[in-house]
């Protein structure tokens, strides 16, 4: 696998496989409201940050809809590929934000030239990790699942360090950790 996993289509195939398995597991459980059958109701996204060689299946957000008349509840399963409404794929938000740690404007410029991610985008991701993310309901719940609390001034580097393995493996584990915040409706016991 290349040094930068998110330039590798195989890395995204792995993430797609994880999303499909998660969504299919939910589908088989049936509608949480009425017990009716869940059908695929996928929709198109236009994510940025995908490497060349990724087909249209990588731009599809997996989604489910109850088939029972009068219910028709829509469920969007947790995803390791789409981080909420962010335009870039989740892996890019994680990896490039981590590379931004301790950044200076020069470093932001270098990243911008290397990966083509806009300066404003990099700055907004950094704000999101350091402010929005650490004050989110998800984080209040999620941090309890980690072996020890990471340094919240150093996100998402400190989060990546909570997981073991190669860089690719750690990104996958971090995306799995974040996935519950990407699904709707969130499990009722921890609605974010
Ligand atoms: Zn239903």
mmCIF file of C-alpha atoms and ligand atoms in Angstrom:
data_model
loop_
_atom_site.group_PDB
_atom_site.id
_atom_site.type_symbol
_atom_site.label_atom_id
_atom_site.label_comp_id
_atom_site.label_asym_id
_atom_site.label_seq_id
_atom_site.Cartn_x
_atom_site.Cartn_y
_atom_site.Cartn_z
ATOM 1 C CA UNK A 1 0.000 0.000 0.000
ATOM 2 C CA UNK A 2 1.395 3.455 -0.873
ATOM 3 C CA UNK A 3 2.712 5.763 1.846
ATOM 4 C CA UNK A 4 -0.424 7.849 1.462
ATOM 5 C CA UNK A 5 -3.277 5.319 1.777
ATOM 6 C CA UNK A 6 -5.898 7.753 0.628
ATOM 7 C CA UNK A 7 -4.314 7.884 -2.811
ATOM 8 C CA UNK A 8 -4.940 4.150 -3.115
ATOM 9 C CA UNK A 9 -8.243 2.893 -4.619
ATOM 10 C CA UNK A 10 -7.763 -0.415 -2.739
ATOM 11 C CA UNK A 11 -7.989 1.491 0.541
ATOM 12 C CA UNK A 12 -11.369 2.898 -0.512
ATOM 13 C CA UNK A 13 -12.550 -0.524 -1.613
ATOM 14 C CA UNK A 14 -11.847 -1.712 1.910
ATOM 15 C CA UNK A 15 -13.875 1.190 3.358
ATOM 16 C CA UNK A 16 -16.728 0.467 0.944
ATOM 17 C CA UNK A 17 -16.728 -3.174 2.047
ATOM 18 C CA UNK A 18 -17.024 -2.080 5.686
ATOM 19 C CA UNK A 19 -19.921 0.280 4.880
ATOM 20 C CA UNK A 20 -21.740 -2.402 2.913
ATOM 21 C CA UNK A 21 -21.411 -4.910 5.749
ATOM 22 C CA UNK A 22 -22.651 -2.377 8.337
ATOM 23 C CA UNK A 23 -25.608 -1.332 6.181
ATOM 24 C CA UNK A 24 -26.558 -4.905 5.334
ATOM 25 C CA UNK A 25 -26.534 -5.880 8.998
ATOM 26 C CA UNK A 26 -28.985 -3.039 9.741
ATOM 27 C CA UNK A 27 -31.123 -3.955 6.744
ATOM 28 C CA UNK A 28 -31.531 -7.504 7.947
ATOM 29 C CA UNK A 29 -32.753 -6.327 11.355
ATOM 30 C CA UNK A 30 -35.731 -4.586 9.741
ATOM 31 C CA UNK A 31 -37.327 -1.251 10.549
ATOM 32 C CA UNK A 32 -36.660 -0.144 14.161
ATOM 33 C CA UNK A 33 -40.035 1.680 14.204
ATOM 34 C CA UNK A 34 -42.463 -0.899 12.864
ATOM 35 C CA UNK A 35 -40.474 -4.065 12.139
ATOM 36 C CA UNK A 36 -41.239 -3.737 8.421
ATOM 37 C CA UNK A 37 -38.792 -4.746 5.678
ATOM 38 C CA UNK A 38 -35.984 -2.325 4.878
ATOM 39 C CA UNK A 39 -35.155 -1.653 1.249
ATOM 40 C CA UNK A 40 -32.118 -0.001 -0.279
ATOM 41 C CA UNK A 41 -32.632 3.721 -0.880
ATOM 42 C CA UNK A 42 -29.073 4.746 -1.710
ATOM 43 C CA UNK A 43 -28.363 8.214 -2.966
ATOM 44 C CA UNK A 44 -25.597 9.954 -4.861
ATOM 45 C CA UNK A 45 -23.039 12.183 -3.208
ATOM 46 C CA UNK A 46 -20.239 14.051 -4.923
ATOM 47 C CA UNK A 47 -17.347 13.466 -2.546
ATOM 48 C CA UNK A 48 -14.016 15.124 -3.101
ATOM 49 C CA UNK A 49 -10.694 13.517 -2.253
ATOM 50 C CA UNK A 50 -11.248 10.139 -3.931
ATOM 51 C CA UNK A 51 -8.211 8.806 -5.823
ATOM 52 C CA UNK A 52 -8.494 8.251 -9.561
ATOM 53 C CA UNK A 53 -9.675 4.742 -10.349
ATOM 54 C CA UNK A 54 -12.597 4.785 -7.904
ATOM 55 C CA UNK A 55 -15.902 3.986 -9.613
ATOM 56 C CA UNK A 56 -19.306 5.606 -9.025
ATOM 57 C CA UNK A 57 -20.061 3.127 -6.233
ATOM 58 C CA UNK A 58 -17.652 5.194 -4.127
ATOM 59 C CA UNK A 59 -19.870 8.251 -4.533
ATOM 60 C CA UNK A 60 -22.984 6.426 -3.338
ATOM 61 C CA UNK A 61 -24.228 6.922 0.199
ATOM 62 C CA UNK A 62 -25.837 3.700 1.353
ATOM 63 C CA UNK A 63 -29.276 4.313 2.803
ATOM 64 C CA UNK A 64 -32.345 2.283 3.756
ATOM 65 C CA UNK A 65 -36.060 2.914 3.713
ATOM 66 C CA UNK A 66 -38.889 1.022 5.389
ATOM 67 C CA UNK A 67 -41.155 -0.656 2.851
ATOM 68 C CA UNK A 68 -44.280 -0.582 5.017
ATOM 69 C CA UNK A 69 -47.000 1.834 3.922
ATOM 70 C CA UNK A 70 -47.534 4.564 6.516
ATOM 71 C CA UNK A 71 -44.030 4.181 7.961
ATOM 72 C CA UNK A 72 -41.462 4.590 5.184
ATOM 73 C CA UNK A 73 -38.859 5.456 7.769
ATOM 74 C CA UNK A 74 -35.458 6.300 6.307
ATOM 75 C CA UNK A 75 -32.289 5.027 7.945
ATOM 76 C CA UNK A 76 -28.854 6.199 6.985
ATOM 77 C CA UNK A 77 -26.389 3.625 8.318
ATOM 78 C CA UNK A 78 -23.104 4.656 9.964
ATOM 79 C CA UNK A 79 -20.333 5.173 7.413
ATOM 80 C CA UNK A 80 -16.550 5.023 7.432
ATOM 81 C CA UNK A 81 -16.502 6.871 4.088
ATOM 82 C CA UNK A 82 -18.712 9.943 4.546
ATOM 83 C CA UNK A 83 -18.152 12.090 7.609
ATOM 84 C CA UNK A 84 -21.530 13.786 7.964
ATOM 85 C CA UNK A 85 -22.117 16.462 5.365
ATOM 86 C CA UNK A 86 -18.435 17.164 4.777
ATOM 87 C CA UNK A 87 -17.663 17.419 1.083
ATOM 88 C CA UNK A 88 -14.371 15.518 1.323
ATOM 89 C CA UNK A 89 -14.260 11.816 2.105
ATOM 90 C CA UNK A 90 -13.788 11.095 5.823
ATOM 91 C CA UNK A 91 -10.320 9.598 5.306
ATOM 92 C CA UNK A 92 -9.105 12.882 3.810
ATOM 93 C CA UNK A 93 -10.575 14.884 6.690
ATOM 94 C CA UNK A 94 -8.749 12.626 9.158
ATOM 95 C CA UNK A 95 -5.394 12.291 7.427
ATOM 96 C CA UNK A 96 -4.937 15.836 6.164
ATOM 97 C CA UNK A 97 -6.150 17.293 9.453
ATOM 98 C CA UNK A 98 -3.591 15.138 11.256
ATOM 99 C CA UNK A 99 -0.894 16.411 8.922
ATOM 100 C CA UNK A 100 -1.976 19.960 9.716
ATOM 101 C CA UNK A 101 -1.132 19.550 13.375
ATOM 102 C CA UNK A 102 1.170 22.206 14.673
ATOM 103 C CA UNK A 103 0.724 23.975 11.406
ATOM 104 C CA UNK A 104 2.019 27.242 10.290
ATOM 105 C CA UNK A 105 0.663 29.032 7.269
ATOM 106 C CA UNK A 106 3.666 27.710 5.316
ATOM 107 C CA UNK A 107 2.667 24.165 6.175
ATOM 108 C CA UNK A 108 -0.910 24.788 5.081
ATOM 109 C CA UNK A 109 0.454 26.091 1.797
ATOM 110 C CA UNK A 110 2.596 22.967 1.368
ATOM 111 C CA UNK A 111 -0.389 20.706 2.031
ATOM 112 C CA UNK A 112 -2.472 22.736 -0.336
ATOM 113 C CA UNK A 113 0.116 22.256 -3.084
ATOM 114 C CA UNK A 114 0.629 18.559 -2.318
ATOM 115 C CA UNK A 115 -2.985 17.468 -2.172
ATOM 116 C CA UNK A 116 -4.986 20.243 -3.708
ATOM 117 C CA UNK A 117 -7.134 20.705 -0.599
ATOM 118 C CA UNK A 118 -8.032 24.378 -0.264
ATOM 119 C CA UNK A 119 -6.428 26.440 2.503
ATOM 120 C CA UNK A 120 -9.817 27.479 3.891
ATOM 121 C CA UNK A 121 -10.915 23.852 3.972
ATOM 122 C CA UNK A 122 -7.825 22.807 5.936
ATOM 123 C CA UNK A 123 -8.339 25.667 8.388
ATOM 124 C CA UNK A 124 -12.038 24.843 8.813
ATOM 125 C CA UNK A 125 -11.294 21.152 9.463
ATOM 126 C CA UNK A 126 -8.814 22.132 12.121
ATOM 127 C CA UNK A 127 -11.422 24.339 13.812
ATOM 128 C CA UNK A 128 -13.947 21.532 13.546
ATOM 129 C CA UNK A 129 -11.664 19.013 15.351
ATOM 130 C CA UNK A 130 -10.523 21.418 18.042
ATOM 131 C CA UNK A 131 -13.871 23.097 18.748
ATOM 132 C CA UNK A 132 -16.978 21.433 17.329
ATOM 133 C CA UNK A 133 -15.849 17.833 17.592
ATOM 134 C CA UNK A 134 -14.540 17.924 21.166
ATOM 135 C CA UNK A 135 -17.691 19.680 22.394
ATOM 136 C CA UNK A 136 -20.064 17.329 20.534
ATOM 137 C CA UNK A 137 -22.425 14.896 22.200
ATOM 138 C CA UNK A 138 -20.750 12.168 20.209
ATOM 139 C CA UNK A 139 -17.401 12.922 21.792
ATOM 140 C CA UNK A 140 -18.857 12.964 25.319
ATOM 141 C CA UNK A 141 -20.039 9.432 24.668
ATOM 142 C CA UNK A 142 -17.226 8.278 22.376
ATOM 143 C CA UNK A 143 -14.236 9.219 24.512
ATOM 144 C CA UNK A 144 -15.352 6.685 27.107
ATOM 145 C CA UNK A 145 -14.711 3.952 24.549
ATOM 146 C CA UNK A 146 -10.995 4.792 24.358
ATOM 147 C CA UNK A 147 -8.307 3.255 26.559
ATOM 148 C CA UNK A 148 -7.300 6.685 27.849
ATOM 149 C CA UNK A 149 -8.475 10.207 27.022
ATOM 150 C CA UNK A 150 -6.480 11.781 24.179
ATOM 151 C CA UNK A 151 -5.119 15.311 24.276
ATOM 152 C CA UNK A 152 -7.984 17.361 22.845
ATOM 153 C CA UNK A 153 -5.653 20.179 21.787
ATOM 154 C CA UNK A 154 -3.933 17.781 19.413
ATOM 155 C CA UNK A 155 -6.840 16.308 17.441
ATOM 156 C CA UNK A 156 -6.981 14.182 15.396
ATOM 157 C CA UNK A 157 -3.302 13.145 15.858
ATOM 158 C CA UNK A 158 -3.932 12.155 19.485
ATOM 159 C CA UNK A 159 -6.956 10.133 18.380
ATOM 160 C CA UNK A 160 -4.986 8.279 15.690
ATOM 161 C CA UNK A 161 -2.421 7.430 18.356
ATOM 162 C CA UNK A 162 -5.109 5.589 20.341
ATOM 163 C CA UNK A 163 -5.193 2.915 17.645
ATOM 164 C CA UNK A 164 -2.539 0.383 16.700
ATOM 165 C CA UNK A 165 -1.108 -0.753 13.376
ATOM 166 C CA UNK A 166 -0.014 0.866 10.155
ATOM 167 C CA UNK A 167 -1.243 4.322 9.208
ATOM 168 C CA UNK A 168 -3.954 2.763 7.008
ATOM 169 C CA UNK A 169 -5.108 0.474 9.799
ATOM 170 C CA UNK A 170 -5.243 3.332 12.270
ATOM 171 C CA UNK A 171 -7.249 5.519 9.883
ATOM 172 C CA UNK A 172 -9.736 2.669 9.377
ATOM 173 C CA UNK A 173 -10.105 2.176 13.132
ATOM 174 C CA UNK A 174 -10.572 5.884 13.694
ATOM 175 C CA UNK A 175 -13.212 6.050 10.944
ATOM 176 C CA UNK A 176 -14.971 3.079 12.561
ATOM 177 C CA UNK A 177 -14.839 4.907 15.888
ATOM 178 C CA UNK A 178 -16.408 8.010 14.286
ATOM 179 C CA UNK A 179 -18.989 6.064 12.257
ATOM 180 C CA UNK A 180 -21.812 6.208 14.869
ATOM 181 C CA UNK A 181 -21.911 9.987 14.487
ATOM 182 C CA UNK A 182 -22.533 9.652 10.743
ATOM 183 C CA UNK A 183 -25.703 7.536 10.829
ATOM 184 C CA UNK A 184 -29.285 8.730 11.200
ATOM 185 C CA UNK A 185 -31.211 8.165 13.254
ATOM 186 C CA UNK A 186 -28.489 7.619 15.844
ATOM 187 C CA UNK A 187 -29.114 4.725 18.244
ATOM 188 C CA UNK A 188 -31.598 6.144 20.743
ATOM 189 C CA UNK A 189 -29.412 5.393 23.760
ATOM 190 C CA UNK A 190 -26.848 7.902 22.528
ATOM 191 C CA UNK A 191 -28.514 10.336 20.154
ATOM 192 C CA UNK A 192 -25.965 12.869 19.039
HETATM 193 ZN ZN1 LIG B 1 -41.140 0.985 9.358
#
